[in-house]
């Protein structure tokens, strides 16, 4: 029978205690527990290992945010009060990513105030900075770069955006810079950039119908907005790419540890395996897999079949329905546990050297510091 025990055990405390580890990135498919894991690891690093820690959360659930003292998006880390750091001397700071403000800051850093104001006023920028697919991923990277550059923390724990695919986080910077200096976009915008009509007629002539269709679909006003936007961004293309590349290099450094989070479900585990493969290609250090929300029966020694048979026998005998129900519930849980182990084993077979750890599904959502502490302890002492 495949067993999760086949994988080496992930020792989270060793990672959290290691002064050489300065960045932990929690990634994985949507809804698997990235934000919870990031916050739990950061809390544990501060409370148990005395590290000055900052956690960058992305779209945390409202109650979790509140319990970390995050009441609004303000894009700067705030110290979390009321945690147990007296003995360890650690600190926990937390922030929620404000994607639009982060984008604005990048623009401000790369251009003069007048040009920046022009960009901010552009409707295309306004739409893109808050809704463009990948902007959130890119800005999470950007923010990580900024926090790292400040050098104020022993450990930065980064949550990643609720993308459908975990890979979006790694692909976003390249996609965004491709978009920003996309040849098609440049061609379409040529009239504004050359300041004359000749280029535009040339494009119109060569693209004929295409250009007309684009104008019709996008509208003339949007094209003008777009051209203003790209003209203003033009000088920053190098800057954007350069920053993304810098952050990429940080992610490849030995000071970084990726923690892959997956639910014990086929899709999430498949996603985790893609991601692990991709990290290997990119030479980014994968510390291990956290298999979150696994089910464990109270008496693992009693297997599903024995339990089901006993329940049937009791029913035959009559008068023991409550006990029979408990046995049936146990049988269902035991079957689920086996299924989950089989799913997890697919990852372990593909990546036998990657350590993993299972975290039991809690009876309720994790939305306060106590809940995070419980998860942190479960990750460390499975
Ligand atoms: N081990 C667990 N036991 C019980 N509930 C959990 C556990 N881990 C996470 N949860 C709950 O599952 C929900 C999703 O978790 P979380 O928000 O951390 O996932 P996520 O991967 O960040 O999701 P998204 O991709 O949407 O950002 C939350 O309500 C959280 O409290
Ligand atoms: Mg999340």
Short mmCIF file of C-alpha atoms and ligand atoms in Angstrom, two decimals:
data_model
loop_
_atom_site.label_atom_id
_atom_site.label_comp_id
_atom_site.label_asym_id
_atom_site.label_seq_id
_atom_site.Cartn_x
_atom_site.Cartn_y
_atom_site.Cartn_z
CA UNK A 1 0.00 0.00 0.00
CA UNK A 2 1.40 3.44 -0.83
CA UNK A 3 2.19 5.38 2.26
CA UNK A 4 3.02 9.01 2.96
CA UNK A 5 5.71 7.66 5.30
CA UNK A 6 7.75 6.92 2.21
CA UNK A 7 8.67 10.61 1.99
CA UNK A 8 11.27 12.02 4.33
CA UNK A 9 9.72 14.10 7.10
CA UNK A 10 9.77 17.86 6.61
CA UNK A 11 11.41 19.48 9.64
CA UNK A 12 9.83 22.90 9.71
CA UNK A 13 11.43 23.94 13.00
CA UNK A 14 14.87 23.38 11.55
CA UNK A 15 14.00 25.74 8.68
CA UNK A 16 12.44 28.36 10.95
CA UNK A 17 15.43 28.29 13.28
CA UNK A 18 18.04 28.51 10.52
CA UNK A 19 19.43 32.05 10.36
CA UNK A 20 20.50 31.31 6.80
CA UNK A 21 16.86 31.07 5.73
CA UNK A 22 15.59 34.61 5.18
CA UNK A 23 12.60 34.04 2.91
CA UNK A 24 9.87 31.42 2.97
CA UNK A 25 7.43 31.39 0.06
CA UNK A 26 4.17 29.48 0.59
CA UNK A 27 2.70 28.43 -2.70
CA UNK A 28 0.15 25.99 -4.04
CA UNK A 29 -3.19 25.77 -5.82
CA UNK A 30 -6.20 27.91 -4.84
CA UNK A 31 -7.80 27.37 -1.45
CA UNK A 32 -5.36 24.77 -0.10
CA UNK A 33 -4.21 26.76 2.93
CA UNK A 34 -1.35 28.99 1.70
CA UNK A 35 -2.40 32.03 3.71
CA UNK A 36 -3.02 29.95 6.83
CA UNK A 37 0.33 28.17 6.49
CA UNK A 38 2.23 31.41 5.87
CA UNK A 39 0.71 33.07 8.94
CA UNK A 40 1.22 29.96 11.09
CA UNK A 41 4.89 29.62 10.08
CA UNK A 42 5.54 33.31 10.69
CA UNK A 43 3.92 33.18 14.14
CA UNK A 44 5.94 30.11 15.05
CA UNK A 45 9.18 31.69 13.83
CA UNK A 46 8.56 34.65 16.14
CA UNK A 47 7.23 32.80 19.17
CA UNK A 48 9.37 29.67 19.16
CA UNK A 49 12.53 30.75 17.40
CA UNK A 50 12.82 34.38 18.40
CA UNK A 51 13.06 35.65 14.89
CA UNK A 52 12.08 39.11 13.77
CA UNK A 53 9.54 38.03 11.22
CA UNK A 54 7.28 39.71 8.71
CA UNK A 55 4.45 37.96 6.91
CA UNK A 56 3.14 39.30 3.64
CA UNK A 57 -0.42 38.05 3.30
CA UNK A 58 -2.56 38.27 0.20
CA UNK A 59 -6.32 38.53 0.50
CA UNK A 60 -6.49 36.96 3.96
CA UNK A 61 -9.94 36.05 5.22
CA UNK A 62 -11.38 39.00 7.12
CA UNK A 63 -11.36 37.34 10.53
CA UNK A 64 -7.81 36.13 10.16
CA UNK A 65 -6.71 39.61 9.10
CA UNK A 66 -8.46 41.13 12.12
CA UNK A 67 -6.82 38.72 14.50
CA UNK A 68 -3.44 39.81 13.14
CA UNK A 69 -4.45 43.43 13.71
CA UNK A 70 -4.82 44.11 10.01
CA UNK A 71 -7.90 46.22 9.61
CA UNK A 72 -7.13 47.87 6.30
CA UNK A 73 -4.89 47.52 3.31
CA UNK A 74 -2.08 49.87 4.16
CA UNK A 75 0.77 48.17 2.40
CA UNK A 76 3.22 48.50 5.29
CA UNK A 77 3.96 45.88 7.93
CA UNK A 78 2.41 46.41 11.38
CA UNK A 79 3.63 44.68 14.48
CA UNK A 80 1.24 42.01 15.72
CA UNK A 81 0.44 42.55 19.39
CA UNK A 82 -0.66 40.05 21.99
CA UNK A 83 1.47 37.12 20.89
CA UNK A 84 3.73 35.09 23.11
CA UNK A 85 7.25 36.35 22.40
CA UNK A 86 8.46 37.26 25.88
CA UNK A 87 10.67 34.21 26.21
CA UNK A 88 11.93 34.10 22.66
CA UNK A 89 12.41 37.81 22.02
CA UNK A 90 10.98 37.46 18.52
CA UNK A 91 8.64 39.81 16.72
CA UNK A 92 5.84 39.31 14.26
CA UNK A 93 4.88 41.96 11.75
CA UNK A 94 2.12 41.47 9.24
CA UNK A 95 0.80 43.19 6.17
CA UNK A 96 -1.78 42.69 3.46
CA UNK A 97 -0.67 43.34 -0.07
CA UNK A 98 -2.24 46.39 -1.67
CA UNK A 99 -1.70 45.61 -5.31
CA UNK A 100 -2.62 49.03 -6.69
CA UNK A 101 -0.49 50.97 -4.23
CA UNK A 102 2.45 48.70 -4.87
CA UNK A 103 2.09 49.31 -8.60
CA UNK A 104 1.85 53.07 -8.01
CA UNK A 105 5.03 52.95 -5.92
CA UNK A 106 6.88 51.17 -8.71
CA UNK A 107 5.78 53.84 -11.19
CA UNK A 108 6.82 56.62 -8.81
CA UNK A 109 10.23 55.10 -8.35
CA UNK A 110 10.87 54.89 -12.05
CA UNK A 111 9.69 58.21 -13.31
CA UNK A 112 9.34 61.86 -12.44
CA UNK A 113 6.23 63.07 -10.60
CA UNK A 114 4.70 64.74 -13.66
CA UNK A 115 4.95 61.63 -15.76
CA UNK A 116 3.73 59.52 -12.86
CA UNK A 117 0.65 61.73 -12.50
CA UNK A 118 -0.01 61.28 -16.22
CA UNK A 119 0.19 57.52 -15.83
CA UNK A 120 -2.03 57.45 -12.74
CA UNK A 121 -4.70 59.47 -14.55
CA UNK A 122 -4.76 57.08 -17.46
CA UNK A 123 -7.86 54.87 -17.41
CA UNK A 124 -5.91 52.02 -18.91
CA UNK A 125 -3.40 52.14 -16.07
CA UNK A 126 -6.20 52.33 -13.53
CA UNK A 127 -7.78 49.21 -14.95
CA UNK A 128 -4.55 47.33 -15.35
CA UNK A 129 -3.13 48.16 -11.94
CA UNK A 130 -6.18 46.73 -10.26
CA UNK A 131 -7.43 43.99 -12.53
CA UNK A 132 -4.87 42.81 -15.06
CA UNK A 133 -4.41 39.07 -14.71
CA UNK A 134 -1.03 38.54 -13.15
CA UNK A 135 -0.72 42.01 -11.63
CA UNK A 136 -1.30 40.63 -8.16
CA UNK A 137 1.36 37.97 -8.63
CA UNK A 138 3.78 40.50 -10.03
CA UNK A 139 3.13 42.94 -7.22
CA UNK A 140 3.58 40.21 -4.60
CA UNK A 141 7.04 39.61 -6.09
CA UNK A 142 7.70 43.32 -6.17
CA UNK A 143 6.71 43.71 -2.52
CA UNK A 144 8.91 40.81 -1.55
CA UNK A 145 11.79 42.54 -3.32
CA UNK A 146 11.07 45.74 -1.41
CA UNK A 147 10.84 44.02 1.99
CA UNK A 148 14.05 42.15 1.27
CA UNK A 149 15.83 45.34 0.24
CA UNK A 150 14.87 47.02 3.54
CA UNK A 151 16.87 44.34 5.34
CA UNK A 152 14.91 44.85 8.57
CA UNK A 153 13.75 41.31 9.13
CA UNK A 154 15.37 38.00 9.98
CA UNK A 155 12.67 36.21 8.08
CA UNK A 156 10.12 37.19 5.43
CA UNK A 157 7.23 34.78 4.97
CA UNK A 158 5.35 35.30 1.74
CA UNK A 159 1.87 34.11 0.94
CA UNK A 160 1.04 33.86 -2.77
CA UNK A 161 -2.12 35.03 -4.54
CA UNK A 162 -5.22 32.85 -4.86
CA UNK A 163 -4.43 31.89 -8.44
CA UNK A 164 -6.01 28.89 -10.01
CA UNK A 165 -2.52 27.67 -10.80
CA UNK A 166 0.44 27.89 -8.49
CA UNK A 167 2.65 28.55 -11.49
CA UNK A 168 1.04 31.93 -12.10
CA UNK A 169 3.19 33.35 -9.35
CA UNK A 170 6.38 32.43 -11.17
CA UNK A 171 5.10 33.31 -14.62
CA UNK A 172 3.50 36.65 -13.88
CA UNK A 173 6.57 38.89 -14.06
CA UNK A 174 7.58 37.54 -17.44
CA UNK A 175 4.01 37.75 -18.70
CA UNK A 176 3.62 41.30 -17.50
CA UNK A 177 6.86 42.50 -19.01
CA UNK A 178 6.04 40.70 -22.26
CA UNK A 179 2.75 42.50 -22.29
CA UNK A 180 4.29 45.84 -21.49
CA UNK A 181 6.79 45.68 -24.26
CA UNK A 182 4.64 43.56 -26.54
CA UNK A 183 5.44 44.26 -30.16
CA UNK A 184 1.81 44.32 -31.12
CA UNK A 185 1.06 46.92 -28.53
CA UNK A 186 3.97 49.03 -29.71
CA UNK A 187 2.87 48.76 -33.29
CA UNK A 188 -0.65 49.78 -32.47
CA UNK A 189 0.63 52.67 -30.46
CA UNK A 190 3.16 53.79 -32.98
CA UNK A 191 1.38 57.07 -33.90
CA UNK A 192 1.63 58.43 -30.37
CA UNK A 193 5.22 57.42 -30.01
CA UNK A 194 6.45 58.88 -33.25
CA UNK A 195 4.18 61.86 -32.92
CA UNK A 196 3.05 61.63 -36.54
CA UNK A 197 0.47 60.03 -38.73
CA UNK A 198 2.83 58.33 -41.11
CA UNK A 199 3.56 55.42 -38.83
CA UNK A 200 -0.10 54.98 -38.13
CA UNK A 201 -0.94 54.86 -41.84
CA UNK A 202 1.79 52.35 -42.32
CA UNK A 203 0.37 50.14 -39.62
CA UNK A 204 -3.12 50.66 -40.96
CA UNK A 205 -1.98 49.81 -44.44
CA UNK A 206 -0.20 46.66 -43.43
CA UNK A 207 -2.77 45.49 -40.96
CA UNK A 208 -5.73 46.79 -42.89
CA UNK A 209 -8.77 45.09 -41.53
CA UNK A 210 -7.04 44.08 -38.35
CA UNK A 211 -6.43 47.58 -37.20
CA UNK A 212 -9.96 48.64 -38.06
CA UNK A 213 -11.33 45.76 -36.08
CA UNK A 214 -9.11 46.60 -33.15
CA UNK A 215 -10.21 50.21 -33.24
CA UNK A 216 -13.81 49.15 -33.41
CA UNK A 217 -13.50 46.71 -30.57
CA UNK A 218 -11.33 48.77 -28.28
CA UNK A 219 -12.68 52.13 -29.28
CA UNK A 220 -10.69 55.15 -30.43
CA UNK A 221 -10.57 56.66 -26.94
CA UNK A 222 -9.10 53.53 -25.47
CA UNK A 223 -6.44 53.45 -28.14
CA UNK A 224 -5.48 57.00 -27.27
CA UNK A 225 -5.41 56.10 -23.58
CA UNK A 226 -3.35 53.07 -24.33
CA UNK A 227 -0.88 54.99 -26.38
CA UNK A 228 -0.47 57.59 -23.66
CA UNK A 229 0.03 54.86 -21.14
CA UNK A 230 2.61 52.95 -23.07
CA UNK A 231 4.43 56.06 -24.16
CA UNK A 232 4.74 57.03 -20.51
CA UNK A 233 5.73 53.54 -19.44
CA UNK A 234 8.19 53.26 -22.27
CA UNK A 235 11.11 54.59 -20.31
CA UNK A 236 10.33 52.15 -17.52
CA UNK A 237 10.34 48.91 -19.49
CA UNK A 238 13.90 48.15 -18.54
CA UNK A 239 13.14 48.98 -14.93
CA UNK A 240 10.25 46.59 -14.70
CA UNK A 241 12.15 43.74 -16.25
CA UNK A 242 15.22 44.38 -14.20
CA UNK A 243 13.28 44.33 -10.94
CA UNK A 244 11.48 41.13 -11.84
CA UNK A 245 14.81 39.54 -12.68
CA UNK A 246 16.31 40.68 -9.39
CA UNK A 247 13.46 39.14 -7.43
CA UNK A 248 13.81 35.98 -9.49
CA UNK A 249 17.43 35.76 -8.40
CA UNK A 250 16.42 36.20 -4.76
CA UNK A 251 14.03 33.30 -5.21
CA UNK A 252 16.89 31.16 -6.47
CA UNK A 253 19.18 32.05 -3.59
CA UNK A 254 20.02 29.69 -0.77
CA UNK A 255 18.38 32.04 1.71
CA UNK A 256 14.98 31.15 0.21
CA UNK A 257 12.83 28.14 1.04
CA UNK A 258 9.71 27.33 -0.94
CA UNK A 259 7.03 25.54 1.02
CA UNK A 260 4.53 23.90 -1.25
CA UNK A 261 1.03 23.54 0.20
CA UNK A 262 -1.44 21.02 -1.17
CA UNK A 263 -4.71 19.50 -0.12
CA UNK A 264 -4.80 15.70 -0.34
CA UNK A 265 -6.89 15.90 -3.51
CA UNK A 266 -5.89 14.86 -7.01
CA UNK A 267 -5.98 18.35 -8.56
CA UNK A 268 -4.06 20.05 -5.78
CA UNK A 269 -1.42 17.31 -5.68
CA UNK A 270 -1.04 17.39 -9.48
CA UNK A 271 -0.62 21.15 -9.28
CA UNK A 272 1.97 20.73 -6.53
CA UNK A 273 3.90 18.25 -8.68
CA UNK A 274 3.94 20.66 -11.65
CA UNK A 275 5.16 23.37 -9.36
CA UNK A 276 7.87 21.20 -7.82
CA UNK A 277 9.07 20.31 -11.33
CA UNK A 278 9.12 23.94 -12.28
CA UNK A 279 11.08 24.93 -9.17
CA UNK A 280 13.63 22.30 -10.04
CA UNK A 281 13.96 23.71 -13.57
CA UNK A 282 14.32 27.22 -12.23
CA UNK A 283 16.82 26.06 -9.60
CA UNK A 284 14.62 27.46 -6.85
CA UNK A 285 15.01 25.73 -3.47
CA UNK A 286 12.01 23.61 -2.50
CA UNK A 287 12.05 22.89 1.25
CA UNK A 288 9.11 20.52 1.22
CA UNK A 289 5.44 19.78 0.90
CA UNK A 290 2.77 20.55 3.48
CA UNK A 291 -0.17 18.27 2.91
CA UNK A 292 -2.91 20.27 4.55
CA UNK A 293 -6.32 19.20 5.84
CA UNK A 294 -5.68 15.49 5.91
CA UNK A 295 -8.06 13.18 7.75
CA UNK A 296 -6.86 10.82 10.42
CA UNK A 297 -9.10 8.32 12.17
CA UNK A 298 -8.80 8.21 15.97
CA UNK A 299 -7.87 4.51 15.93
CA UNK A 300 -5.70 4.00 12.83
CA UNK A 301 -5.11 0.35 13.76
CA UNK A 302 -8.74 -0.48 13.06
CA UNK A 303 -9.09 -0.63 9.29
CA UNK A 304 -12.17 0.33 7.31
CA UNK A 305 -13.16 -3.22 6.41
CA UNK A 306 -12.96 -4.54 9.98
CA UNK A 307 -14.90 -1.56 11.21
CA UNK A 308 -17.62 -1.90 8.55
CA UNK A 309 -17.95 -5.66 9.24
CA UNK A 310 -18.25 -5.04 12.98
CA UNK A 311 -20.95 -2.43 12.35
CA UNK A 312 -22.92 -4.89 10.21
CA UNK A 313 -22.61 -7.59 12.81
CA UNK A 314 -23.85 -5.25 15.54
CA UNK A 315 -26.81 -4.26 13.38
CA UNK A 316 -27.64 -7.94 12.89
CA UNK A 317 -27.50 -8.48 16.64
CA UNK A 318 -29.71 -5.43 17.17
CA UNK A 319 -29.78 -2.90 19.97
CA UNK A 320 -26.35 -1.38 19.34
CA UNK A 321 -27.16 1.18 16.67
CA UNK A 322 -25.16 4.02 18.25
CA UNK A 323 -22.00 1.90 18.39
CA UNK A 324 -22.64 0.64 14.86
CA UNK A 325 -22.93 4.27 13.65
CA UNK A 326 -19.60 5.16 15.28
CA UNK A 327 -17.98 2.18 13.57
CA UNK A 328 -19.44 3.20 10.21
CA UNK A 329 -18.20 6.76 10.67
CA UNK A 330 -14.78 5.36 11.53
CA UNK A 331 -14.87 3.15 8.43
CA UNK A 332 -15.66 6.17 6.21
CA UNK A 333 -12.83 8.19 7.75
CA UNK A 334 -10.38 5.31 7.44
CA UNK A 335 -11.28 4.90 3.75
CA UNK A 336 -10.80 8.62 3.19
CA UNK A 337 -7.43 8.51 4.96
CA UNK A 338 -6.28 5.68 2.67
CA UNK A 339 -7.48 7.57 -0.43
CA UNK A 340 -5.63 10.67 0.72
CA UNK A 341 -2.44 8.71 1.29
CA UNK A 342 -2.71 7.24 -2.19
CA UNK A 343 -3.12 10.69 -3.69
CA UNK A 344 -0.17 12.01 -1.68
CA UNK A 345 1.93 9.05 -2.75
CA UNK A 346 1.71 10.27 -6.37
CA UNK A 347 3.71 13.30 -5.36
CA UNK A 348 6.19 11.30 -3.31
CA UNK A 349 6.76 8.86 -6.16
CA UNK A 350 7.52 11.72 -8.54
CA UNK A 351 9.68 13.59 -6.01
CA UNK A 352 11.01 11.00 -3.57
CA UNK A 353 13.62 13.35 -2.14
CA UNK A 354 11.20 16.13 -1.22
CA UNK A 355 10.31 16.05 2.49
CA UNK A 356 6.66 16.31 3.41
CA UNK A 357 4.45 16.72 6.43
CA UNK A 358 0.73 16.25 6.95
CA UNK A 359 -1.49 18.66 8.84
CA UNK A 360 -4.76 17.32 10.16
CA UNK A 361 -8.00 19.03 9.14
CA UNK A 362 -9.14 21.12 12.09
CA UNK A 363 -12.77 20.95 13.14
CA UNK A 364 -13.24 24.63 12.25
CA UNK A 365 -11.67 27.34 10.09
CA UNK A 366 -8.43 28.83 11.32
CA UNK A 367 -9.07 32.49 12.01
CA UNK A 368 -7.23 33.49 15.17
CA UNK A 369 -3.79 33.39 16.75
CA UNK A 370 -4.61 30.27 18.76
CA UNK A 371 -5.70 28.50 15.59
CA UNK A 372 -2.48 29.55 13.84
CA UNK A 373 -0.45 28.28 16.79
CA UNK A 374 -2.21 24.91 16.54
CA UNK A 375 -1.44 24.70 12.82
CA UNK A 376 2.17 25.75 13.44
CA UNK A 377 2.55 23.02 16.03
CA UNK A 378 0.91 20.46 13.72
CA UNK A 379 3.30 21.35 10.89
CA UNK A 380 6.24 20.92 13.23
CA UNK A 381 5.12 17.89 15.23
CA UNK A 382 2.87 15.81 13.03
N1 LIG B 1 -5.71 22.44 8.53
C1 LIG B 1 -6.85 23.12 8.38
N2 LIG B 1 -7.96 22.72 9.04
C2 LIG B 1 -9.13 23.39 8.91
N3 LIG B 1 -9.29 24.48 8.15
C3 LIG B 1 -8.23 24.93 7.48
C4 LIG B 1 -6.96 24.30 7.55
N4 LIG B 1 -6.09 24.98 6.77
C5 LIG B 1 -6.80 26.00 6.23
N5 LIG B 1 -8.08 25.98 6.64
C6 LIG B 1 -9.18 26.88 6.26
O1 LIG B 1 -9.39 26.73 4.86
C7 LIG B 1 -9.71 27.96 4.26
C8 LIG B 1 -8.74 28.24 3.13
O2 LIG B 1 -7.45 28.44 3.70
P1 LIG B 1 -6.49 29.60 3.16
O3 LIG B 1 -7.22 30.90 3.04
O4 LIG B 1 -5.28 29.57 3.99
O5 LIG B 1 -6.19 29.00 1.72
P2 LIG B 1 -5.41 29.72 0.53
O6 LIG B 1 -4.61 28.67 -0.15
O7 LIG B 1 -4.70 30.90 1.03
O8 LIG B 1 -6.63 30.14 -0.39
P3 LIG B 1 -6.57 31.17 -1.61
O9 LIG B 1 -5.97 30.41 -2.75
O10 LIG B 1 -8.01 31.52 -1.83
O11 LIG B 1 -5.73 32.33 -1.19
C9 LIG B 1 -9.69 28.99 5.36
O12 LIG B 1 -11.00 29.20 5.80
C10 LIG B 1 -8.86 28.34 6.47
O13 LIG B 1 -9.25 28.78 7.76
MG1 LIG B 2 -4.83 32.89 0.44
#
